[in-house]
CSV table of C-alpha atoms in Angstrom, one decimal:
chain,number,residue,atom,x,y,z
A,1,MET,CA,185.0,145.4,117.1
A,2,GLN,CA,184.0,148.9,116.2
A,3,ALA,CA,180.2,149.6,115.9
A,4,HIS,CA,180.6,152.3,113.4
A,5,ASP,CA,183.1,154.7,111.8
A,6,LEU,CA,182.7,157.6,114.3
A,7,SER,CA,183.9,155.4,117.2
A,8,ALA,CA,187.3,155.3,115.5
A,9,GLY,CA,187.9,159.0,116.2
A,10,GLY,CA,191.1,160.6,114.8
A,11,GLU,CA,191.1,161.1,111.0
A,12,VAL,CA,187.5,160.0,110.7
A,13,LEU,CA,186.3,162.8,113.1
A,14,ALA,CA,188.5,165.3,111.2
A,15,ARG,CA,186.7,164.3,108.0
A,16,VAL,CA,183.3,164.5,109.7
A,17,HIS,CA,184.2,168.0,110.9
A,18,ASP,CA,184.9,169.0,107.3
A,19,THR,CA,181.5,167.5,106.4
A,20,ALA,CA,179.9,169.7,109.0
A,21,ARG,CA,181.5,172.8,107.7
A,22,THR,CA,180.3,171.9,104.2
A,23,ALA,CA,176.8,171.4,105.5
A,24,ALA,CA,176.9,174.8,107.2
A,25,ARG,CA,178.0,176.4,103.9
A,26,LEU,CA,175.2,174.6,102.0
A,27,HIS,CA,172.8,176.2,104.5
A,28,GLY,CA,174.2,179.6,103.7
A,29,LEU,CA,176.4,179.9,106.7
A,30,ALA,CA,179.8,179.8,105.0
A,31,GLY,CA,181.5,182.0,107.7
A,32,ALA,CA,180.0,180.1,110.7
A,33,GLU,CA,182.1,178.6,113.5
A,34,VAL,CA,181.4,174.9,113.7
A,35,THR,CA,182.3,173.3,117.0
A,36,LEU,CA,182.1,169.6,117.9
A,37,ILE,CA,179.9,169.0,121.0
A,38,ASN,CA,179.4,165.3,121.2
A,39,VAL,CA,180.0,162.0,119.5
A,40,SER,CA,177.8,158.9,119.9
A,41,GLU,CA,175.6,157.4,117.2
A,42,ASN,CA,176.3,160.6,115.3
A,43,ALA,CA,178.4,163.7,115.6
A,44,THR,CA,176.7,166.8,117.0
A,45,PHE,CA,178.1,170.3,116.3
A,46,ARG,CA,177.2,173.8,117.4
A,47,VAL,CA,177.0,176.3,114.5
A,48,GLU,CA,177.4,180.0,115.3
A,49,ASP,CA,177.5,182.6,112.5
A,50,PRO,CA,178.8,186.0,113.9
A,51,ALA,CA,177.8,187.8,110.7
A,52,THR,CA,174.1,186.9,111.1
A,53,GLY,CA,173.8,186.0,114.8
A,54,THR,CA,172.5,182.5,113.8
A,55,ARG,CA,172.9,179.7,116.3
A,56,ALA,CA,172.0,176.2,115.4
A,57,ILE,CA,172.8,172.5,116.1
A,58,LEU,CA,174.0,170.3,113.3
A,59,ARG,CA,173.8,166.6,113.4
A,60,VAL,CA,176.1,164.6,111.1
A,61,HIS,CA,174.9,161.0,110.9
A,62,ARG,CA,177.1,157.9,111.1
A,63,LEU,CA,177.3,155.7,108.1
A,64,GLY,CA,174.7,153.0,107.8
A,65,TYR,CA,172.6,153.7,110.9
A,66,HIS,CA,169.5,155.4,109.4
A,67,SER,CA,168.2,155.7,105.9
A,68,VAL,CA,166.9,159.1,104.6
A,69,PRO,CA,163.3,157.9,105.0
A,70,ALA,CA,164.0,156.9,108.6
A,71,ILE,CA,165.5,160.3,109.4
A,72,ALA,CA,162.6,162.0,107.8
A,73,SER,CA,160.2,159.9,109.9
A,74,GLU,CA,162.0,161.0,113.1
A,75,LEU,CA,161.6,164.6,112.1
A,76,ALA,CA,157.9,164.1,111.4
A,77,TRP,CA,157.4,162.9,114.9
A,78,LEU,CA,159.3,165.8,116.4
A,79,GLU,CA,157.1,168.2,114.5
A,80,ALA,CA,153.9,166.3,115.5
A,81,LEU,CA,154.8,166.3,119.2
A,82,ARG,CA,155.5,170.0,119.1
A,83,GLU,CA,152.3,170.9,117.2
A,84,GLN,CA,149.9,168.3,118.5
A,85,ALA,CA,151.1,167.4,122.0
A,86,GLY,CA,152.7,170.6,123.2
A,87,VAL,CA,156.0,168.9,123.8
A,88,ARG,CA,158.9,171.3,123.1
A,89,THR,CA,161.2,169.8,120.5
A,90,PRO,CA,163.8,171.4,118.2
A,91,GLY,CA,162.5,172.7,114.9
A,92,VAL,CA,164.4,171.7,111.7
A,93,ILE,CA,166.1,174.4,109.7
A,94,PRO,CA,165.8,173.3,106.1
A,95,ALA,CA,168.5,173.9,103.5
A,96,PRO,CA,167.9,176.7,100.9
A,97,ASP,CA,166.5,174.1,98.5
A,98,GLY,CA,164.0,173.1,101.1
A,99,SER,CA,165.7,169.8,102.1
A,100,ARG,CA,165.2,168.8,105.8
A,101,VAL,CA,167.7,166.0,105.4
A,102,LEU,CA,170.8,167.2,103.6
A,103,THR,CA,173.1,164.7,102.0
A,104,VAL,CA,176.6,166.1,101.9
A,105,PRO,CA,178.5,164.8,98.9
A,106,GLY,CA,181.9,163.1,99.2
A,107,GLU,CA,183.7,159.8,98.9
A,108,ARG,CA,181.2,158.5,101.5
A,109,PRO,CA,178.2,160.9,101.5
A,110,ARG,CA,176.7,161.6,104.9
A,111,GLU,CA,173.2,162.8,105.9
A,112,CYS,CA,173.0,166.0,108.0
A,113,VAL,CA,170.2,167.8,109.8
A,114,MET,CA,170.3,171.4,111.0
A,115,PHE,CA,168.2,172.1,114.1
A,116,GLU,CA,167.3,175.3,115.8
A,117,PHE,CA,169.3,176.1,118.9
A,118,LEU,CA,167.1,175.7,122.0
A,119,PRO,CA,167.9,177.5,125.3
A,120,GLY,CA,168.4,175.5,128.5
A,121,THR,CA,170.6,173.1,130.3
A,122,GLU,CA,170.5,169.5,131.5
A,123,PRO,CA,168.8,169.4,134.9
A,124,PRO,CA,171.3,169.4,137.8
A,125,GLN,CA,172.4,166.2,139.4
A,126,GLU,CA,171.4,167.5,142.8
A,127,ARG,CA,167.7,167.3,141.9
A,128,LEU,CA,167.6,163.7,140.5
A,129,VAL,CA,164.4,162.7,142.3
A,130,GLU,CA,162.4,165.8,141.6
A,131,ASP,CA,163.5,165.9,137.9
A,132,PHE,CA,162.6,162.3,137.4
A,133,GLU,CA,159.0,163.2,138.2
A,134,LEU,CA,159.1,165.8,135.5
A,135,LEU,CA,160.7,163.3,133.2
A,136,GLY,CA,157.9,160.8,133.8
A,137,GLU,CA,155.3,163.3,133.1
A,138,VAL,CA,156.9,164.4,129.8
A,139,THR,CA,157.4,160.7,128.8
A,140,ALA,CA,153.8,159.9,129.4
A,141,ARG,CA,152.7,162.9,127.2
A,142,MET,CA,154.8,161.5,124.4
A,143,HIS,CA,153.5,158.0,124.9
A,144,ARG,CA,149.9,159.3,124.8
A,145,HIS,CA,150.6,161.1,121.5
A,146,ALA,CA,152.3,158.0,120.0
A,147,ARG,CA,149.3,155.8,120.8
A,148,THR,CA,146.9,157.9,118.8
A,149,TRP,CA,149.1,159.6,116.2
A,150,ARG,CA,148.3,158.7,112.6
A,151,ARG,CA,151.8,158.2,111.2
A,152,PRO,CA,152.4,159.6,107.7
A,153,ALA,CA,152.8,157.3,104.7
A,154,GLY,CA,156.2,155.9,104.5
A,155,PHE,CA,157.0,156.3,108.2
A,156,THR,CA,159.8,153.9,109.1
A,157,ARG,CA,161.9,153.5,112.3
A,158,PHE,CA,163.6,150.4,113.7
A,159,HIS,CA,162.5,148.4,116.7
A,160,TRP,CA,164.0,147.9,120.1
A,161,ASP,CA,162.7,144.4,120.8
A,162,TYR,CA,164.8,141.5,122.1
A,163,ASP,CA,166.0,140.4,118.7
A,164,ALA,CA,167.1,144.0,117.7
A,165,ALA,CA,168.9,144.6,121.0
A,166,LEU,CA,170.3,141.3,122.2
A,167,GLY,CA,169.3,138.7,119.7
A,168,SER,CA,169.9,138.0,116.1
A,169,GLU,CA,170.3,141.7,115.1
A,170,SER,CA,172.3,143.0,118.1
A,171,ARG,CA,172.2,146.5,116.7
A,172,TRP,CA,174.9,147.8,119.1
A,173,GLY,CA,177.0,144.6,119.0
A,174,ARG,CA,176.9,141.5,121.1
A,175,TRP,CA,177.1,141.7,124.9
A,176,GLN,CA,179.4,138.6,124.7
A,177,ASP,CA,182.0,140.9,123.0
A,178,GLY,CA,181.8,143.5,125.7
A,179,LEU,CA,184.7,144.6,127.9
A,180,GLY,CA,185.7,142.7,131.0
A,181,MET,CA,184.3,139.3,129.9
A,182,ASP,CA,186.4,137.3,132.4
A,183,THR,CA,185.7,133.7,133.3
A,184,GLU,CA,182.6,134.4,135.5
A,185,ALA,CA,180.9,137.3,133.6
A,186,PRO,CA,179.7,135.3,130.5
A,187,ALA,CA,177.9,132.7,132.6
A,188,VAL,CA,176.1,135.2,134.8
A,189,LEU,CA,175.1,137.4,131.9
A,190,ASP,CA,174.0,134.4,129.9
A,191,ARG,CA,171.6,133.5,132.7
A,192,LEU,CA,170.4,137.1,132.7
A,193,ASP,CA,169.9,137.0,128.9
A,194,LYS,CA,167.8,133.9,129.0
A,195,GLU,CA,165.6,135.2,131.8
A,196,LEU,CA,165.1,138.5,130.0
A,197,ARG,CA,164.1,136.8,126.8
A,198,GLU,CA,161.5,134.7,128.6
A,199,ARG,CA,160.0,137.5,130.6
A,200,LEU,CA,159.9,139.9,127.7
A,201,HIS,CA,158.1,137.2,125.6
A,202,ARG,CA,155.6,136.8,128.4
A,203,PHE,CA,155.1,140.5,128.8
A,204,GLY,CA,154.1,140.7,125.1
A,205,ARG,CA,153.8,143.5,122.6
A,206,GLY,CA,150.2,144.6,123.0
A,207,PRO,CA,149.3,148.1,121.8
A,208,GLY,CA,149.1,149.4,125.4
A,209,ARG,CA,152.6,148.2,126.1
A,210,TYR,CA,154.6,148.6,122.9
A,211,GLY,CA,154.7,151.5,120.4
A,212,LEU,CA,156.7,154.5,119.3
A,213,ILE,CA,159.2,155.7,121.9
A,214,HIS,CA,162.1,158.1,122.3
A,215,ALA,CA,164.4,155.2,123.5
A,216,ASP,CA,167.0,157.5,125.1
A,217,LEU,CA,164.9,159.8,127.3
A,218,ARG,CA,167.4,160.6,129.9
A,219,LEU,CA,167.8,163.8,131.9
A,220,ALA,CA,170.7,164.5,129.6
A,221,ASN,CA,168.2,164.9,126.8
A,222,LEU,CA,166.0,167.3,128.6
A,223,LEU,CA,166.7,171.0,128.5
A,224,THR,CA,165.3,173.2,131.3
A,225,THR,CA,165.4,177.0,131.7
A,226,GLY,CA,163.6,177.4,135.0
A,227,ASP,CA,160.8,179.1,133.1
A,228,GLY,CA,158.2,177.0,131.3
A,229,PRO,CA,158.2,173.4,130.2
A,230,PRO,CA,161.4,171.6,129.3
A,231,SER,CA,162.6,170.8,125.8
A,232,VAL,CA,163.2,167.2,124.6
A,233,ILE,CA,166.1,166.6,122.3
A,234,ASP,CA,168.1,163.8,120.6
A,235,PHE,CA,165.5,161.6,119.0
A,236,ASP,CA,168.0,159.7,116.9
A,237,ASP,CA,167.3,156.4,118.6
A,238,CYS,CA,163.5,156.8,118.5
A,239,GLY,CA,161.7,153.7,117.2
A,240,PHE,CA,159.2,151.1,118.3
A,241,GLY,CA,159.7,149.4,121.6
A,242,TRP,CA,158.1,148.8,125.0
A,243,TYR,CA,156.9,152.0,126.7
A,244,LEU,CA,158.7,150.9,129.9
A,245,TYR,CA,161.9,150.9,128.0
A,246,ASP,CA,161.9,154.7,128.2
A,247,LEU,CA,162.1,154.4,132.0
A,248,ALA,CA,164.9,152.0,131.7
A,249,ALA,CA,166.7,154.3,129.3
A,250,ALA,CA,166.3,157.2,131.8
A,251,LEU,CA,168.4,155.1,134.2
A,252,SER,CA,171.2,154.5,131.7
A,253,PHE,CA,174.6,154.3,133.4
A,254,ILE,CA,173.2,155.1,136.8
A,255,GLU,CA,171.3,151.9,137.5
A,256,HIS,CA,173.4,151.3,140.7
A,257,HIS,CA,172.7,154.8,142.1
A,258,PRO,CA,171.4,154.6,145.7
A,259,LEU,CA,168.5,156.9,144.8
A,260,VAL,CA,167.2,154.7,142.0
A,261,PRO,CA,164.2,153.4,144.0
A,262,GLU,CA,163.2,157.0,144.7
A,263,MET,CA,163.9,158.0,141.2
A,264,ILE,CA,161.6,155.2,139.8
A,265,GLU,CA,158.8,156.2,142.2
A,266,ALA,CA,159.1,159.8,141.2
A,267,TRP,CA,159.0,158.9,137.5
A,268,LEU,CA,155.9,156.8,138.1
A,269,ARG,CA,154.2,159.7,139.9
A,270,GLY,CA,154.8,162.0,137.0
A,271,TYR,CA,153.8,159.4,134.5
A,272,ARG,CA,150.5,158.6,136.2
A,273,THR,CA,149.4,162.2,136.1
A,274,VAL,CA,149.0,161.6,132.4
A,275,LEU,CA,148.5,157.9,131.8
A,276,ALA,CA,147.7,154.8,133.9
A,277,LEU,CA,150.3,152.2,134.5
A,278,PRO,CA,148.9,148.9,135.7
A,279,ALA,CA,150.6,147.2,138.7
A,280,GLU,CA,151.5,144.1,136.7
A,281,GLU,CA,153.5,146.3,134.3
A,282,GLU,CA,155.1,148.1,137.2
A,283,ALA,CA,156.3,144.7,138.5
A,284,GLU,CA,158.5,144.3,135.4
A,285,ILE,CA,160.3,147.6,135.6
A,286,TRP,CA,163.6,145.9,136.6
A,287,THR,CA,163.3,143.5,133.7
A,288,PHE,CA,163.5,146.5,131.4
A,289,VAL,CA,166.2,148.2,133.4
A,290,MET,CA,168.4,145.0,133.1
A,291,PHE,CA,167.4,144.6,129.4
A,292,ARG,CA,168.8,148.1,128.8
A,293,ARG,CA,171.8,147.5,131.0
A,294,LEU,CA,172.8,144.4,129.1
A,295,LEU,CA,172.4,146.3,125.9
A,296,LEU,CA,174.7,149.0,127.2
A,297,VAL,CA,177.4,146.4,128.0
A,298,ALA,CA,177.4,145.6,124.2
A,299,TRP,CA,177.3,149.4,123.4
A,300,ILE,CA,180.4,150.1,125.5
A,301,GLY,CA,182.3,147.3,123.8
A,302,THR,CA,181.6,148.7,120.4
A,303,HIS,CA,181.8,152.4,121.2
A,304,THR,CA,185.2,152.6,122.8
A,305,GLY,CA,185.9,156.0,121.2
A,306,VAL,CA,182.9,157.6,123.0
A,307,ASP,CA,183.9,159.4,126.3
A,308,ILE,CA,181.4,157.7,128.6
A,309,ALA,CA,182.2,154.3,127.2
A,310,ALA,CA,185.9,154.8,127.8
A,311,GLU,CA,185.2,156.1,131.3
A,312,LEU,CA,183.0,153.2,132.4
A,313,GLY,CA,184.9,150.4,130.6
A,314,ALA,CA,185.1,146.9,132.1
A,315,GLY,CA,183.8,148.2,135.4
A,316,TYR,CA,180.3,148.6,133.9
A,317,THR,CA,180.3,144.9,133.0
A,318,ALA,CA,181.3,143.9,136.6
A,319,GLY,CA,178.5,146.1,138.0
A,320,THR,CA,176.1,144.5,135.6
A,321,CYS,CA,177.0,141.1,136.9
A,322,GLU,CA,176.3,142.2,140.5
A,323,LEU,CA,172.9,143.7,139.5
A,324,ALA,CA,172.1,140.5,137.5
A,325,GLU,CA,172.7,138.3,140.5
A,326,ARG,CA,170.3,140.5,142.5
A,327,TYR,CA,167.7,140.5,139.8
A,328,LEU,CA,167.9,136.8,139.2
A,329,THR,CA,167.4,136.0,142.9
A,330,GLY,CA,164.5,138.4,143.2
A,331,ALA,CA,166.3,141.0,145.2
A,332,LEU,CA,165.5,143.8,142.8
C-alpha cells in the first residue's frame, strides 16, 4: 500500500519537479535553479536565482493531505509564533498576485508555498543531550503561545489523537500493514495498541494536556547558527494533539538510543524553564513515545519511497516489538 503519490518516486517525482519549476516561474523566478532536497509528506526544493541572488525554499504538497484552508491555517500560526512569541519561523514569500498558497495548474493541480531561506544547520549528533534541553525550551514556548492564541476565523488543522493515528482514520496507514509483520509481531503490537488506547483515554484531552502542536519537532527541524536562537521549520504536520506528543516526536526513529533517558531529562529541564509539567503527566512519557513509535511502524509501511523508511525497514518493527515488551512489563 502506498500512502500517497510522492512515495511512488520515479515519474511522479519528475512531474512534481516540473510543478516546482512552474511555481518558481509564477513567483517571478523563471531562471532559478530548482533542486530537490527532501521527500516525505511533501516534496521540498531549494530555489536559487543567480540573476537576482534570491534563495528560497519551495514546498510542493502531496495530493489530498491538506486543503488550502488547512495550509493557510498552518501559515497563520507560523506568523503568529514569529510575531507574538519570538519563535523564529520561516516567512512566506507570496506570489506576485499576493497568494501565500499557490495552486499550480495541471492535470492534477498541486498547492505550493514559497518560504524564505533561513540560515543554519541541524544540531550535531554529538550534542544530543544538550540540544534536547534547547528543544524542550523552544517547544514549551510554542505550547504557551498555543494555549492562549486566538486562532483566526476558519482555522482548521487535523488531530493527532488515537483515532487519527492508530484507529479508524489511520492517517499514515495501519500498523498491521507495516513491514516485518511475522507470526509474533502482530500479537505483541496488538497488546501494545490496546494498552495505548486505554492509557490515552485515561490521560484525557483537557486544555492543559491537549492543544495545537508542531507534531514533528525533532532536532532535524531545528536550525542553529551558533549565534542567537534557533529557527523552527517544517510545520506541515502541525495540528491538535497531546502536548507530550511533541516530546515523543522529538525521539522519532531513535527511541532505542542509549542516551534517551538523559535526552528526556534534558528536554524536561528546558521545558520547565517555561511551563510546568506535573509529575503525573511525566509518568506517561513512554506512553506517548510508544504511541508515536507504533504510528511510525505504519508510516514506514506506507512510505517505502522515503529514504529513512527504506533504511529502517522491517528492523524498525522488530525494534518496536522489543520496546513494546519492555513498556508492557513496566520496564520503561
